[in-house]
Coordinates of C-alpha atoms in Angstrom, one line a residue:
M1483 CA -86.3 -10.4 -15.4
K1484 CA -87.8 -7.7 -13.2
N1485 CA -89.4 -4.7 -14.8
A1486 CA -87.0 -1.7 -15.0
A1487 CA -88.1 1.5 -13.2
K1488 CA -89.7 4.0 -15.5
P1489 CA -87.7 7.3 -15.8
G1490 CA -90.9 9.3 -15.0
K1491 CA -91.3 7.6 -11.7
G1492 CA -87.8 8.7 -10.5
K1493 CA -88.6 12.3 -11.4
K1494 CA -91.8 12.2 -9.4
I1495 CA -90.0 10.9 -6.3
I1496 CA -87.5 13.8 -6.6
I1497 CA -90.2 16.4 -7.0
I1498 CA -92.1 15.0 -4.0
S1499 CA -88.9 15.1 -2.0
F1500 CA -88.3 18.7 -2.8
I1501 CA -91.9 19.6 -1.9
F1502 CA -91.6 17.8 1.5
I1503 CA -88.3 19.6 2.3
A1504 CA -89.9 23.0 1.5
F1505 CA -92.8 22.1 3.7
L1506 CA -90.5 21.3 6.6
I1507 CA -88.6 24.6 6.1
I1508 CA -91.9 26.6 6.2
L1509 CA -93.1 24.8 9.3
A1510 CA -89.8 25.5 11.1
S1511 CA -90.1 29.2 10.2
I1512 CA -93.6 29.4 11.6
N1513 CA -92.5 27.8 14.8
E1514 CA -89.6 30.2 15.1
I1515 CA -91.9 33.2 14.7
Q1516 CA -94.3 31.8 17.3
F1517 CA -91.4 31.2 19.7
D1518 CA -90.1 34.8 19.3
D1519 CA -93.6 36.2 19.9
L1520 CA -94.0 34.1 23.0
S1521 CA -90.5 35.2 24.2
N1522 CA -91.4 38.9 23.7
F1523 CA -94.7 38.5 25.5
T1524 CA -92.8 36.9 28.5
K1525 CA -90.3 39.8 28.6
C1526 CA -93.1 42.3 28.8
S1527 CA -94.7 40.7 31.8
I1528 CA -91.7 40.1 34.1
Y1529 CA -90.0 42.4 36.6
S1530 CA -87.4 44.9 35.3
P1531 CA -84.0 43.9 36.7
S1532 CA -82.8 47.5 36.8
S1533 CA -85.6 49.2 38.7
K1534 CA -87.3 46.4 40.8
F1535 CA -90.6 47.9 39.8
P1536 CA -93.1 45.9 37.8
S1537 CA -92.7 46.0 34.0
L1538 CA -96.3 46.3 33.2
P1539 CA -98.2 44.7 30.2
M1540 CA -97.2 46.4 26.9
K1541 CA -99.2 47.1 23.8
S1542 CA -98.0 45.5 20.6
S1543 CA -96.7 48.8 19.4
G1544 CA -94.3 49.0 22.4
N1545 CA -96.1 52.1 23.7
F1546 CA -98.1 52.5 26.9
D1547 CA -101.5 54.2 27.1
I1548 CA -100.1 56.5 29.8
R1549 CA -96.6 57.2 31.1
I1550 CA -96.2 58.8 34.6
L1551 CA -93.1 59.8 36.6
I1552 CA -93.6 60.1 40.3
G1553 CA -90.8 62.0 41.9
I1554 CA -90.8 61.5 45.7
L1555 CA -88.9 64.4 47.3
T1556 CA -87.0 63.1 50.3
L1557 CA -83.6 63.2 52.1
A1558 CA -80.5 61.2 51.3
D1559 CA -80.3 59.7 54.8
N1560 CA -83.9 58.4 54.7
H1561 CA -82.8 54.9 53.6
Q1562 CA -85.4 53.0 55.6
Q1563 CA -88.3 55.1 54.3
R1564 CA -87.1 54.5 50.7
H1565 CA -86.9 50.7 51.2
F1566 CA -90.4 50.8 52.8
L1567 CA -91.9 52.8 49.8
R1568 CA -90.3 50.4 47.4
L1569 CA -92.5 47.7 48.9
I1570 CA -95.5 49.9 48.7
Y1571 CA -95.1 50.8 45.0
G1572 CA -93.3 47.7 43.8
T1573 CA -96.3 45.6 44.7
Q1574 CA -98.7 47.7 42.6
S1575 CA -99.3 47.3 38.9
V1576 CA -101.5 48.9 36.4
A1577 CA -102.3 47.4 33.0
G1578 CA -101.4 49.6 30.1
A1579 CA -99.5 52.1 32.2
K1580 CA -95.8 52.8 32.7
I1581 CA -95.3 54.3 36.2
D1582 CA -91.7 55.1 37.3
V1583 CA -91.2 56.0 41.0
K1584 CA -88.0 57.9 41.7
F1585 CA -86.6 59.3 45.0
V1586 CA -85.3 62.8 44.7
F1587 CA -82.9 64.7 46.8
C1588 CA -80.0 67.2 46.5
N1589 CA -76.3 66.8 46.4
L1590 CA -74.7 64.3 48.8
T1591 CA -72.7 65.9 51.7
K1592 CA -71.4 62.9 53.8
E1593 CA -68.8 60.3 53.0
D1594 CA -71.1 57.4 54.0
Q1595 CA -73.8 58.7 51.6
K1596 CA -71.5 58.3 48.7
I1597 CA -71.2 54.5 49.4
L1598 CA -74.7 53.8 50.6
I1599 CA -76.5 55.8 47.9
A1600 CA -74.3 54.3 45.2
L1601 CA -75.3 50.8 46.3
E1602 CA -79.0 51.8 46.2
I1603 CA -78.6 53.1 42.7
M1604 CA -76.8 50.0 41.6
L1605 CA -79.5 47.8 43.0
H1606 CA -82.7 49.8 42.3
N1607 CA -81.8 52.5 39.8
D1608 CA -84.6 54.7 41.2
I1609 CA -82.7 57.7 42.6
I1610 CA -82.4 61.3 41.2
I1611 CA -79.7 63.5 42.8
L1612 CA -80.3 67.1 41.9
D1613 CA -77.5 69.7 41.7
C1614 CA -78.6 71.8 44.7
K1615 CA -78.2 72.2 48.4
E1616 CA -80.8 70.3 50.4
N1617 CA -83.9 72.4 51.2
M1618 CA -87.6 72.2 51.3
D1619 CA -88.8 75.7 50.3
K1620 CA -85.8 77.3 48.7
G1621 CA -85.9 76.0 45.1
K1622 CA -85.7 72.2 45.4
T1623 CA -89.0 71.8 43.6
Y1624 CA -87.9 74.1 40.8
T1625 CA -84.6 72.2 40.4
Y1626 CA -86.5 69.0 40.2
F1627 CA -88.9 70.0 37.4
S1628 CA -86.5 72.2 35.5
S1629 CA -83.8 69.4 35.4
L1630 CA -86.1 66.7 34.0
P1631 CA -86.2 67.7 30.2
D1632 CA -82.4 67.6 29.9
M1633 CA -82.0 64.7 32.3
L1634 CA -84.5 62.5 30.3
K1635 CA -83.4 63.6 26.9
D1636 CA -82.3 60.5 25.0
E1637 CA -81.7 60.7 21.3
S1638 CA -81.8 57.0 20.9
N1639 CA -85.3 56.8 22.4
S1640 CA -88.0 57.9 19.9
I1641 CA -90.7 58.1 22.7
N1642 CA -91.7 61.8 23.0
P1643 CA -92.6 63.0 25.5
P1644 CA -90.8 60.6 27.9
Y1645 CA -93.8 60.9 30.3
H1646 CA -97.3 62.3 29.8
Y1647 CA -97.4 63.4 33.4
V1648 CA -94.9 64.2 36.2
I1649 CA -95.8 64.2 39.9
K1650 CA -94.0 65.8 42.8
G1651 CA -94.9 63.8 45.9
D1652 CA -94.0 63.6 49.6
D1653 CA -92.6 60.6 51.2
D1654 CA -95.5 60.5 53.7
T1655 CA -98.1 60.2 50.9
Y1656 CA -99.5 56.9 49.8
F1657 CA -100.5 56.8 46.1
R1658 CA -102.9 54.1 44.9
L1659 CA -101.6 53.7 41.4
P1660 CA -104.6 52.0 39.7
K1661 CA -106.9 54.7 41.0
L1662 CA -104.5 57.4 40.0
V1663 CA -104.4 56.1 36.4
E1664 CA -108.2 55.6 36.4
T1665 CA -108.8 59.3 37.1
L1666 CA -106.2 60.4 34.6
M1667 CA -107.3 58.4 31.6
P1668 CA -110.1 60.7 30.5
L1669 CA -108.1 63.9 31.2
P1670 CA -106.1 66.0 28.7
R1671 CA -102.5 65.2 28.1
E1672 CA -101.5 68.9 27.8
D1673 CA -101.6 72.0 30.0
L1674 CA -103.0 69.9 33.0
Y1675 CA -102.6 70.7 36.7
Y1676 CA -104.0 68.0 39.0
G1677 CA -104.1 67.6 42.8
Y1678 CA -105.8 68.5 46.0
V1679 CA -106.8 72.1 46.1
V1680 CA -105.8 74.1 49.2
P1681 CA -106.7 75.9 51.4
C1682 CA -108.7 72.9 52.5
P1683 CA -112.2 74.4 52.3
S1684 CA -111.7 75.5 48.7
M1685 CA -113.0 73.4 45.8
D1686 CA -112.0 75.8 42.9
P1687 CA -108.6 74.8 41.3
F1688 CA -108.6 78.0 39.3
V1689 CA -108.4 80.3 42.4
H1690 CA -105.9 78.5 44.6
Y1691 CA -103.2 75.9 44.2
M1692 CA -102.6 72.2 44.7
S1693 CA -101.3 70.7 48.0
G1694 CA -97.7 69.6 48.2
M1695 CA -98.8 66.2 49.3
G1696 CA -98.7 65.3 45.6
Y1697 CA -99.5 67.4 42.5
L1698 CA -99.3 66.5 38.9
V1699 CA -98.6 68.4 35.7
S1700 CA -98.4 67.4 32.0
W1701 CA -95.0 67.3 30.3
D1702 CA -95.5 70.5 28.4
I1703 CA -95.7 72.4 31.7
V1704 CA -92.5 70.7 32.9
E1705 CA -90.8 72.0 29.7
W1706 CA -92.2 75.5 30.3
I1707 CA -90.8 75.5 33.9
K1708 CA -87.4 74.8 32.4
D1709 CA -87.5 77.6 29.8
S1710 CA -89.6 80.3 31.5
D1711 CA -88.1 83.2 33.5
I1712 CA -91.1 83.3 35.8
P1713 CA -90.1 80.4 38.1
K1714 CA -86.5 81.6 38.2
R1715 CA -87.6 84.9 39.7
H1716 CA -89.7 83.3 42.5
M1717 CA -88.4 80.2 44.2
I1718 CA -88.5 81.0 48.0
G1719 CA -91.6 80.2 50.0
P1720 CA -93.9 77.2 50.6
E1721 CA -93.1 75.1 47.5
D1722 CA -96.7 74.2 46.6
K1723 CA -98.0 77.8 46.9
V1724 CA -94.9 79.0 44.9
F1725 CA -95.7 76.5 42.2
G1726 CA -99.2 77.7 42.0
D1727 CA -98.0 81.3 41.7
W1728 CA -95.9 80.2 38.6
I1729 CA -98.9 78.6 37.0
R1730 CA -101.0 81.6 37.6
E1731 CA -98.5 84.2 36.5
G1732 CA -97.6 82.2 33.4
R1733 CA -101.2 81.7 32.5
R1734 CA -100.6 78.0 32.3
A1735 CA -102.8 75.0 33.1
K1736 CA -106.1 75.8 31.4
N1737 CA -107.0 72.2 32.3
R1738 CA -107.2 71.7 36.0
Y1739 CA -108.5 68.8 38.1
N1740 CA -109.4 69.0 41.7
A1741 CA -108.9 65.4 43.1
K1742 CA -110.5 66.2 46.4
W1743 CA -111.8 64.0 48.1
S1744 CA -110.0 61.2 46.4
M1745 CA -106.9 62.8 47.9
Y1746 CA -106.9 63.8 51.5
D1747 CA -105.0 63.9 54.8
Y1748 CA -105.1 60.8 57.1
P1749 CA -108.3 60.9 59.3
E1750 CA -106.5 61.6 62.6
P1751 CA -106.2 64.1 64.0
A1752 CA -109.3 65.5 62.3
T1753 CA -109.0 68.8 60.5
T1754 CA -110.7 70.4 57.5
C1755 CA -108.2 68.6 55.3
T1756 CA -108.9 65.1 56.6
H1757 CA -111.3 62.4 55.3
E1758 CA -112.2 58.9 56.4
L1759 CA -110.4 56.2 54.4
W1760 CA -112.7 55.1 51.5
P1761 CA -112.5 52.9 48.4
D1762 CA -112.2 55.8 45.8
T1763 CA -108.9 57.0 47.3
V1764 CA -106.1 58.2 45.0
A1765 CA -103.8 59.4 47.8
V1766 CA -103.5 59.6 51.6
H1767 CA -101.3 62.2 53.1
R1768 CA -99.6 62.8 56.5
L1769 CA -98.7 59.2 57.2
K1770 CA -96.1 60.3 59.7
T1771 CA -95.9 57.1 61.7
R1772 CA -95.6 53.4 60.8
E1773 CA -98.9 52.7 62.6
K1774 CA -100.7 55.1 60.3
W1775 CA -99.1 53.5 57.3
V1776 CA -100.1 50.0 58.5
R1777 CA -103.7 51.0 59.3
T1778 CA -104.0 52.5 55.8
L1779 CA -102.5 49.5 54.1
E1780 CA -104.8 47.2 56.0
Y1781 CA -107.8 49.1 55.0
F1782 CA -107.0 48.8 51.3
N1783 CA -106.1 45.1 51.8
V1784 CA -102.8 45.4 49.9
T1785 CA -101.8 41.8 50.7
H1786 CA -104.8 40.1 49.2
N1787 CA -102.7 38.7 46.4
L1788 CA -100.4 36.8 48.8
K1789 CA -100.3 33.2 47.7
P1790 CA -100.4 30.4 50.3
S1791 CA -97.2 28.5 50.9
K1792 CA -95.6 26.0 53.2
M1793 CA -92.7 28.4 53.5
Y1794 CA -94.5 30.8 55.8
H1795 CA -97.6 31.2 58.0
I1796 CA -99.2 34.6 58.3
P1797 CA -102.4 34.4 60.4

C-alpha cells in the first residue's frame, strides 16, 4: 500500500498557496500605481483640449514655478489676427511655466459677433469680454485689470494667486515666451512693474512709465488697481502713461525692471525706439504688416522643430 500523505505536508501546501496569492496581490498593486503615475505624467505633457495652448510640464506638487497671464487687447472683429497669434503662441512652450494667452475686448455690438465670437470661445476658450464700450484710451485698460480678481476667483481652486504676473499686451507685439520667463525667474513676485521704459531715450523705470507694447505687473498690483480709488479718478489719456501715473501716485512698484533692449520696436523705420533683431529679445513691437511678422519669425527660426514627413514638402 502506498504511503499516506502526512498531515503536516498538507498544511505546508496551504500556507505556501496563501503566500503566493498574497505576492500576486502586492505585485498587481505595484503595477497599478506605476500605471497611474504614467497616466498622470502623460496628461501633464499633452495639449489642453479647452485652450489649444500647450499644457506645459508640471511639478509633482501640481504647481508651476511661475504663472503668467498675457492679456492681448484687441478688437472683436480682428478674427484673422487672433487666429494668427494662436499659431505664434500655441507653438511656444516653457518648462515649469504656465502661460495663458487671452484676447481681450469690450462688449459685442454686432449680431454676427455673437455667433462668431461664441464659436471661438467654444473652440479655444481664450477670450475675455469686458463690460465696457470699445476704446483704447478711455478706461479699457483699467477695466481689464480691475475685472481680473473677481473674474478669476474660484473657491474650488486653492492656487493663490491665480497668476504671479499679469501682462497687458498689444496685438502687434511678438512675445518670446521662453526669454520672458528667463528674465522673470530671478525677479520679485510682489510689487513688480516690468517693461520697456518710455520716452525711448530714458533708462530709468522710476522716473517714467512702461510702453503699452506690453507691460507686466505682479498680482498684488492687479488687486490694488481693483480696490484703489486712484485709478478710478484718472482713466482718460494714453493708457500706458495713465497706468504709470497710477503707479506713481499710489506709491506702488518699489520693484521695477527696465527690459530695454530686450524689448523694442521693429527695426524699420528706424527711430530712437527701434533696435535690430537679436537673440536676447523678449518682445518686438510694431509688427503692423504680415511681412514684418514673417521676417521676425524667420529671424528667430520658429519652425526649427518642424518634423520631416511624406505628407508635405516645405523647401
